[in-house]
Short mmCIF file of C-alpha atoms in Angstrom, two decimals:
data_model
loop_
_atom_site.label_atom_id
_atom_site.label_comp_id
_atom_site.label_asym_id
_atom_site.label_seq_id
_atom_site.Cartn_x
_atom_site.Cartn_y
_atom_site.Cartn_z
CA UNK X 1 123.07 70.21 97.85
CA UNK X 2 126.05 70.10 95.56
CA UNK X 3 129.59 68.82 95.60
CA UNK X 4 130.57 71.23 98.36
CA UNK X 5 127.25 71.42 100.19
CA UNK X 6 126.15 69.90 103.47
CA UNK X 7 125.40 66.59 101.84
CA UNK X 8 126.58 63.06 101.85
CA UNK X 9 130.21 62.15 101.51
CA UNK X 10 131.75 58.82 100.56
CA UNK X 11 134.50 57.96 103.06
CA UNK X 12 137.82 57.78 101.31
CA UNK X 13 141.18 56.68 102.58
CA UNK X 14 143.39 59.53 103.58
CA UNK X 15 147.10 59.64 102.93
CA UNK X 16 149.27 59.16 105.97
CA UNK X 17 150.44 62.53 107.18
CA UNK X 18 152.93 63.19 109.95
CA UNK X 19 151.23 64.19 113.21
CA UNK X 20 153.27 67.36 113.48
CA UNK X 21 151.91 68.65 110.16
CA UNK X 22 148.38 67.36 110.41
CA UNK X 23 146.45 67.07 113.67
CA UNK X 24 143.23 65.68 112.14
CA UNK X 25 142.64 63.75 108.90
CA UNK X 26 141.33 66.15 106.26
CA UNK X 27 138.03 64.27 106.23
CA UNK X 28 137.42 64.96 109.94
CA UNK X 29 138.83 68.47 109.70
CA UNK X 30 136.28 69.26 107.00
CA UNK X 31 133.57 67.68 109.19
CA UNK X 32 134.32 70.00 112.11
CA UNK X 33 134.57 73.10 109.92
CA UNK X 34 131.20 72.37 108.31
CA UNK X 35 129.59 71.52 111.63
CA UNK X 36 130.77 74.70 113.34
CA UNK X 37 129.73 77.00 110.50
CA UNK X 38 126.41 75.14 110.12
CA UNK X 39 125.61 75.87 113.77
CA UNK X 40 126.64 79.51 113.30
CA UNK X 41 124.40 79.87 110.23
CA UNK X 42 121.44 78.23 112.01
CA UNK X 43 121.93 80.60 114.97
CA UNK X 44 122.00 83.66 112.70
CA UNK X 45 118.93 82.38 110.85
CA UNK X 46 117.03 81.95 114.13
CA UNK X 47 117.93 85.53 115.12
CA UNK X 48 116.55 86.89 111.84
CA UNK X 49 113.34 84.88 112.30
CA UNK X 50 112.93 86.38 115.76
CA UNK X 51 113.38 89.88 114.28
CA UNK X 52 110.27 89.39 112.14
CA UNK X 53 109.07 89.12 108.52
CA UNK X 54 110.61 92.39 107.32
CA UNK X 55 114.06 91.26 108.48
CA UNK X 56 113.54 87.91 106.74
CA UNK X 57 112.58 89.71 103.53
CA UNK X 58 115.74 91.84 103.66
CA UNK X 59 117.81 88.72 104.33
CA UNK X 60 116.39 86.92 101.27
CA UNK X 61 117.05 89.98 99.10
CA UNK X 62 120.66 90.18 100.30
CA UNK X 63 121.20 86.47 99.69
CA UNK X 64 119.72 86.81 96.20
CA UNK X 65 122.10 89.69 95.37
CA UNK X 66 125.08 87.72 96.66
CA UNK X 67 124.05 84.60 94.71
CA UNK X 68 123.69 86.62 91.52
CA UNK X 69 127.13 88.12 92.13
CA UNK X 70 128.65 84.65 92.51
CA UNK X 71 127.04 83.35 89.31
CA UNK X 72 127.78 86.43 87.22
CA UNK X 73 131.41 86.37 88.41
CA UNK X 74 131.86 83.14 86.47
CA UNK X 75 130.64 84.86 83.30
CA UNK X 76 132.79 87.89 84.03
CA UNK X 77 135.86 85.79 83.33
CA UNK X 78 134.57 85.48 79.78
CA UNK X 79 133.92 89.23 79.75
CA UNK X 80 137.54 89.97 80.65
CA UNK X 81 138.83 87.63 77.96
CA UNK X 82 136.63 89.08 75.22
CA UNK X 83 136.77 92.72 76.41
CA UNK X 84 133.00 93.09 76.08
CA UNK X 85 131.60 96.50 77.08
CA UNK X 86 129.29 96.91 80.08
CA UNK X 87 128.62 93.18 80.57
CA UNK X 88 128.38 93.25 84.36
CA UNK X 89 126.74 96.69 84.50
CA UNK X 90 123.98 95.65 82.12
CA UNK X 91 123.43 92.36 83.95
CA UNK X 92 123.00 94.18 87.26
CA UNK X 93 120.69 96.71 85.60
CA UNK X 94 118.38 93.95 84.36
CA UNK X 95 118.36 92.34 87.82
CA UNK X 96 117.58 95.65 89.53
CA UNK X 97 114.73 96.28 87.11
CA UNK X 98 113.15 92.86 87.63
CA UNK X 99 113.51 93.18 91.40
CA UNK X 100 111.85 96.59 91.31
CA UNK X 101 108.93 95.13 89.39
CA UNK X 102 108.48 91.97 91.48
CA UNK X 103 108.87 93.51 94.91
CA UNK X 104 106.75 96.48 93.93
CA UNK X 105 103.96 94.08 92.98
CA UNK X 106 104.22 92.38 96.37
CA UNK X 107 104.23 95.65 98.28
CA UNK X 108 101.16 96.81 96.37
CA UNK X 109 99.39 93.58 97.27
CA UNK X 110 100.28 93.26 100.95
CA UNK X 111 100.77 96.89 102.03
CA UNK X 112 97.99 98.68 100.16
CA UNK X 113 96.93 100.78 103.16
CA UNK X 114 100.45 102.03 103.77
CA UNK X 115 101.06 102.97 100.13
CA UNK X 116 97.76 104.83 99.90
CA UNK X 117 98.62 106.99 102.91
CA UNK X 118 102.02 108.11 101.61
CA UNK X 119 101.88 110.90 99.01
CA UNK X 120 105.32 110.05 97.64
CA UNK X 121 104.70 106.30 97.24
CA UNK X 122 101.13 106.55 95.95
CA UNK X 123 102.05 107.57 92.35
CA UNK X 124 104.83 104.97 92.30
CA UNK X 125 102.27 102.31 93.24
CA UNK X 126 99.68 103.57 90.74
CA UNK X 127 102.09 103.58 87.78
CA UNK X 128 104.35 100.80 88.99
CA UNK X 129 104.06 98.54 85.93
CA UNK X 130 104.61 101.39 83.48
CA UNK X 131 107.71 102.55 85.37
CA UNK X 132 109.03 98.98 85.48
CA UNK X 133 108.55 98.50 81.76
CA UNK X 134 110.32 101.77 80.94
CA UNK X 135 113.24 100.70 83.14
CA UNK X 136 113.49 97.37 81.31
CA UNK X 137 113.19 99.13 77.96
CA UNK X 138 116.14 101.37 78.89
CA UNK X 139 118.27 98.33 79.74
CA UNK X 140 117.27 96.68 76.48
CA UNK X 141 118.24 99.75 74.43
CA UNK X 142 121.60 100.00 76.23
CA UNK X 143 122.31 96.36 75.46
CA UNK X 144 121.62 96.88 71.75
CA UNK X 145 123.88 99.95 71.72
CA UNK X 146 126.65 97.96 73.42
CA UNK X 147 126.79 95.28 70.68
CA UNK X 148 130.33 94.97 69.38
CA UNK X 149 131.22 93.70 65.91
CA UNK X 150 132.81 90.29 66.02
CA UNK X 151 131.34 89.45 69.46
CA UNK X 152 127.62 89.32 68.68
CA UNK X 153 127.29 85.59 69.42
CA UNK X 154 129.02 85.88 72.80
CA UNK X 155 127.06 88.99 73.79
CA UNK X 156 123.70 87.43 72.93
CA UNK X 157 124.70 84.26 74.78
CA UNK X 158 125.48 86.33 77.87
CA UNK X 159 122.22 88.27 77.40
CA UNK X 160 120.32 84.98 77.42
CA UNK X 161 122.38 83.73 80.35
CA UNK X 162 121.47 86.82 82.40
CA UNK X 163 117.76 86.28 81.75
CA UNK X 164 117.95 82.60 82.65
CA UNK X 165 119.61 83.55 85.95
CA UNK X 166 116.84 86.08 86.54
CA UNK X 167 114.24 83.36 85.94
CA UNK X 168 115.94 80.74 88.10
CA UNK X 169 117.19 82.99 90.89
CA UNK X 170 115.38 86.33 91.06
CA UNK X 171 111.88 85.09 90.22
CA UNK X 172 112.09 82.10 92.57
CA UNK X 173 113.54 84.13 95.46
CA UNK X 174 110.62 86.52 94.96
CA UNK X 175 108.27 83.56 95.53
CA UNK X 176 110.12 82.90 98.78
CA UNK X 177 109.29 86.43 99.88
CA UNK X 178 105.65 85.94 98.94
CA UNK X 179 105.71 82.84 101.14
CA UNK X 180 106.90 85.05 104.02
CA UNK X 181 104.03 87.48 103.49
CA UNK X 182 101.49 84.64 103.45
CA UNK X 183 102.77 83.41 106.83
CA UNK X 184 106.24 82.64 108.16
CA UNK X 185 105.44 78.93 108.22
CA UNK X 186 105.35 78.81 104.41
CA UNK X 187 108.91 80.13 104.37
CA UNK X 188 110.29 78.25 107.37
CA UNK X 189 108.95 74.83 106.40
CA UNK X 190 110.66 74.46 103.01
CA UNK X 191 113.87 76.11 104.22
CA UNK X 192 114.05 73.90 107.32
CA UNK X 193 113.22 70.73 105.39
CA UNK X 194 116.07 71.34 102.96
CA UNK X 195 118.47 72.13 105.82
CA UNK X 196 117.44 68.93 107.61
CA UNK X 197 117.78 66.89 104.42
CA UNK X 198 121.23 68.31 103.68
CA UNK X 199 122.52 67.74 107.21
CA UNK X 200 121.16 64.20 107.53
CA UNK X 201 122.36 63.25 104.04
CA UNK X 202 125.84 64.43 105.00
CA UNK X 203 125.78 62.57 108.33
CA UNK X 204 124.46 59.28 106.91
CA UNK X 205 126.81 59.54 103.95
CA UNK X 206 129.80 60.40 106.12
CA UNK X 207 129.39 57.40 108.44
CA UNK X 208 127.63 54.81 106.25
CA UNK X 209 128.06 55.96 102.64
CA UNK X 210 129.45 53.35 100.25
CA UNK X 211 127.34 53.44 97.07
CA UNK X 212 127.71 56.49 94.73
CA UNK X 213 124.41 58.13 93.83
CA UNK X 214 125.07 60.23 90.71
CA UNK X 215 128.14 61.04 88.62
CA UNK X 216 127.49 64.79 88.69
CA UNK X 217 128.07 64.74 92.46
CA UNK X 218 130.43 61.85 93.17
CA UNK X 219 130.43 62.48 96.94
CA UNK X 220 126.71 61.75 97.23
CA UNK X 221 125.69 58.21 98.21
CA UNK X 222 122.53 56.13 98.25
CA UNK X 223 122.94 55.57 101.98
CA UNK X 224 122.92 59.31 102.62
CA UNK X 225 120.03 59.84 100.20
CA UNK X 226 117.78 57.21 101.84
CA UNK X 227 118.74 58.12 105.41
CA UNK X 228 117.95 61.78 104.71
CA UNK X 229 114.55 60.88 103.23
CA UNK X 230 113.30 59.16 106.38
CA UNK X 231 114.87 61.77 108.66
CA UNK X 232 113.21 64.60 106.75
CA UNK X 233 109.79 62.90 106.89
CA UNK X 234 109.99 62.60 110.69
CA UNK X 235 111.41 66.10 111.16
CA UNK X 236 108.79 67.70 108.89
CA UNK X 237 105.90 66.01 110.72
CA UNK X 238 107.14 67.11 114.16
CA UNK X 239 108.31 70.61 113.15
CA UNK X 240 104.94 71.39 111.53
CA UNK X 241 103.20 70.40 114.76
CA UNK X 242 105.37 72.94 116.60
CA UNK X 243 104.96 75.84 114.13
CA UNK X 244 101.18 75.38 113.70
CA UNK X 245 100.58 76.22 117.38
CA UNK X 246 101.64 79.87 117.12
CA UNK X 247 99.96 82.74 115.30
CA UNK X 248 103.39 84.34 114.83
CA UNK X 249 104.20 81.61 112.31
CA UNK X 250 100.82 80.87 110.67
CA UNK X 251 99.25 84.33 110.19
CA UNK X 252 99.77 86.36 107.00
CA UNK X 253 101.67 89.63 107.22
CA UNK X 254 99.27 92.55 107.57
CA UNK X 255 99.92 96.25 107.92
CA UNK X 256 97.83 97.89 110.64
CA UNK X 257 97.30 101.49 109.57
CA UNK X 258 96.00 102.48 113.02
CA UNK X 259 99.08 101.21 114.86
CA UNK X 260 101.35 101.94 111.89
CA UNK X 261 103.09 98.56 112.21
CA UNK X 262 103.10 95.05 110.79
CA UNK X 263 100.88 92.60 112.66
CA UNK X 264 100.91 88.80 112.75
CA UNK X 265 97.47 88.10 114.20
CA UNK X 266 94.55 86.24 112.64
CA UNK X 267 91.95 83.53 113.00
CA UNK X 268 93.98 80.50 111.82
CA UNK X 269 92.64 78.64 108.79
CA UNK X 270 91.48 75.00 108.88
CA UNK X 271 95.02 73.77 108.14
CA UNK X 272 96.08 75.02 111.58
CA UNK X 273 93.18 73.62 113.61
CA UNK X 274 93.57 70.27 115.35
CA UNK X 275 91.53 67.47 113.83
CA UNK X 276 90.96 63.85 114.78
CA UNK X 277 91.81 61.26 112.13
CA UNK X 278 90.96 57.55 112.11
CA UNK X 279 93.98 55.29 111.78
CA UNK X 280 93.58 52.70 108.97
CA UNK X 281 93.01 49.11 110.19
CA UNK X 282 96.21 47.91 108.51
CA UNK X 283 98.32 50.46 110.39
CA UNK X 284 96.48 49.70 113.63
CA UNK X 285 97.47 46.04 113.26
CA UNK X 286 101.12 46.99 112.77
CA UNK X 287 101.40 49.36 115.73
CA UNK X 288 99.56 46.91 118.00
CA UNK X 289 102.49 44.55 117.49
CA UNK X 290 104.65 46.98 119.46
CA UNK X 291 102.04 47.58 122.15
CA UNK X 292 100.39 50.75 120.76
CA UNK X 293 96.59 50.56 120.73
CA UNK X 294 95.39 53.82 119.18
CA UNK X 295 92.41 53.94 116.79
CA UNK X 296 92.55 57.69 116.14
CA UNK X 297 95.20 60.39 116.05
CA UNK X 298 94.75 64.12 116.64
CA UNK X 299 96.95 66.41 114.56
CA UNK X 300 96.94 69.48 112.35
CA UNK X 301 95.73 68.95 108.75
CA UNK X 302 98.87 70.71 107.54
CA UNK X 303 100.95 67.81 108.90
CA UNK X 304 99.44 65.61 106.17
CA UNK X 305 100.44 68.13 103.51
CA UNK X 306 103.92 68.41 105.01
CA UNK X 307 104.54 64.80 103.98
CA UNK X 308 104.39 66.01 100.36
CA UNK X 309 106.81 68.84 101.19
CA UNK X 310 109.23 66.43 102.86
CA UNK X 311 109.15 63.97 99.98
CA UNK X 312 109.76 66.77 97.49
CA UNK X 313 112.65 68.12 99.59
CA UNK X 314 114.24 64.67 99.65
CA UNK X 315 113.57 63.32 96.16
CA UNK X 316 113.24 66.32 93.81
CA UNK X 317 115.01 69.26 95.45
CA UNK X 318 118.44 67.57 95.26
CA UNK X 319 118.19 67.91 91.48
CA UNK X 320 118.64 71.64 92.05
CA UNK X 321 121.98 70.73 93.57
CA UNK X 322 122.78 68.36 90.70
CA UNK X 323 121.98 71.19 88.28
CA UNK X 324 124.36 73.50 90.15
CA UNK X 325 127.03 70.78 90.16
CA UNK X 326 126.70 70.40 86.39
CA UNK X 327 126.98 74.17 85.99
CA UNK X 328 130.17 74.28 88.05
CA UNK X 329 131.67 71.36 86.16
CA UNK X 330 130.91 73.13 82.86
CA UNK X 331 132.96 76.13 84.02
CA UNK X 332 135.56 74.01 85.85
CA UNK X 333 135.01 75.52 89.29
CA UNK X 334 134.63 73.63 92.57
CA UNK X 335 132.41 76.15 94.36
CA UNK X 336 130.68 79.38 93.38
CA UNK X 337 132.82 81.18 95.95
CA UNK X 338 134.50 80.68 99.33
CA UNK X 339 132.19 82.95 101.32
CA UNK X 340 131.35 80.26 103.92
CA UNK X 341 134.24 78.04 105.10
CA UNK X 342 133.46 74.37 104.53
CA UNK X 343 130.38 75.16 102.46
CA UNK X 344 131.51 77.23 99.49
CA UNK X 345 129.40 80.19 98.40
CA UNK X 346 125.87 81.22 99.26
CA UNK X 347 124.70 79.82 95.93
CA UNK X 348 126.13 76.46 96.99
CA UNK X 349 123.75 76.59 99.96
CA UNK X 350 120.80 78.13 98.15
CA UNK X 351 120.23 75.94 95.08
CA UNK X 352 117.82 73.40 96.61
CA UNK X 353 116.09 76.09 98.66
CA UNK X 354 114.83 77.83 95.53
CA UNK X 355 113.24 74.73 94.05
CA UNK X 356 111.58 73.64 97.31
CA UNK X 357 110.23 77.09 98.16
CA UNK X 358 108.77 77.41 94.68
CA UNK X 359 107.05 74.03 95.07
CA UNK X 360 105.56 75.03 98.45
CA UNK X 361 104.42 78.36 96.98
CA UNK X 362 102.62 76.66 94.08
CA UNK X 363 101.20 73.95 96.37
CA UNK X 364 99.92 76.51 98.88
CA UNK X 365 98.24 78.73 96.28
CA UNK X 366 96.74 75.68 94.52
CA UNK X 367 95.40 73.69 97.48
CA UNK X 368 95.58 75.56 100.78
CA UNK X 369 95.15 79.30 100.39
CA UNK X 370 91.80 80.90 101.20
CA UNK X 371 90.75 84.39 100.17
CA UNK X 372 91.46 87.11 102.71
CA UNK X 373 88.49 89.52 103.19
CA UNK X 374 90.87 92.24 104.37
CA UNK X 375 92.73 92.08 101.07
CA UNK X 376 89.45 92.39 99.15
CA UNK X 377 88.44 95.38 101.27
CA UNK X 378 91.72 97.04 100.40
CA UNK X 379 90.97 96.62 96.69
CA UNK X 380 87.42 97.92 97.15
CA UNK X 381 88.68 101.01 98.98
CA UNK X 382 90.59 102.02 95.84
CA UNK X 383 87.40 102.11 93.74
CA UNK X 384 85.50 105.33 93.21
CA UNK X 385 82.24 105.94 95.11
CA UNK X 386 79.95 104.93 92.22
CA UNK X 387 81.77 101.62 91.77
CA UNK X 388 81.63 100.95 95.50
CA UNK X 389 77.86 101.62 95.58
CA UNK X 390 77.36 99.35 92.56
CA UNK X 391 79.35 96.59 94.24
CA UNK X 392 77.40 97.05 97.48
CA UNK X 393 74.06 96.67 95.71
CA UNK X 394 75.21 93.60 93.77
CA UNK X 395 76.50 91.90 96.93
CA UNK X 396 73.25 92.77 98.70
CA UNK X 397 71.24 91.13 95.89
CA UNK X 398 73.38 87.99 96.11
CA UNK X 399 72.91 87.73 99.88
CA UNK X 400 69.14 88.30 99.59
CA UNK X 401 68.87 85.63 96.90
CA UNK X 402 70.78 83.22 99.15
CA UNK X 403 68.46 83.99 102.06
CA UNK X 404 71.23 85.52 104.17
CA UNK X 405 69.51 88.91 104.51
#
């Protein structure tokens, strides 16, 4: 969702070029390149989904590393000009430290049983936050020691820049991984909605685009923007209906210590249970005009929430692309890299994904998530015997007072 992304494109007249030097107009050549590599990327993405949540987690981590590389490469040009010591090394050290902290927290939360069984990992899990802080402290001290007279302003600017990238990229990609652990659907929905919105915006803009949308991205048009909005709403509603049928997509990731493997089995929550809804009288009157006479509709409750996800993906997420476009204009670059023909770099494809996945993460934890008894049992198992007995007696008193025992 940026100037080089799968987005809308205002048709522009092409210069006449002799047939022997140009088989297709550049506009159509770019169309076919993007289309082919889009299909390749979707195919690879589907293969990773089939491989399971661990493969998806590794994929997100690899994409995050590549995106950070693309962004930091822009700043490295400044590093070469100013001859600043250890700029890239320190930036990567800070990123590695934050990743160690964030992913360690997630592993401690979702794979407690596995960590408790392993003698090597158990102390790392127990003292994880202290180790993480000491790692960050080491990076901080190295940065102070690297300060060079006459370049303090530039070095502190780059220090701040590195931390902003960590906030915008590393922290948000970590939320994507938490979405995976809570159930593949919470990862697939936002990612798929953004992909659909990008593709449909590009198609509508390519064929019907006439009115520029925003100066930061001159190739985007209102026609593509509006066409993508309605397409994403329909796609989100139907795709949610498909995903909600399968435990593989809706169940949280759990480690089964008996089988020594990750399992995706559960009793689906209310959001994934079919429910009958009454259709408002006003809507009934409208659909009766085309010969449809339904008074109720049966669907998954999550499909109602998906409308909010689709609207966000269409109206708000593109601002992640506009932000990236402004960043590239500031540094006078067209794309973050040329890793994907017709698309630019991975960061050019990832900007809107971060914002949408963060929104779905916050929305899910605020309105849809229910407490998992298995997770609570894992926390209780780490208590000493006296604390467990105390907890047992207190829970027993609560149940007796409620008349459950």
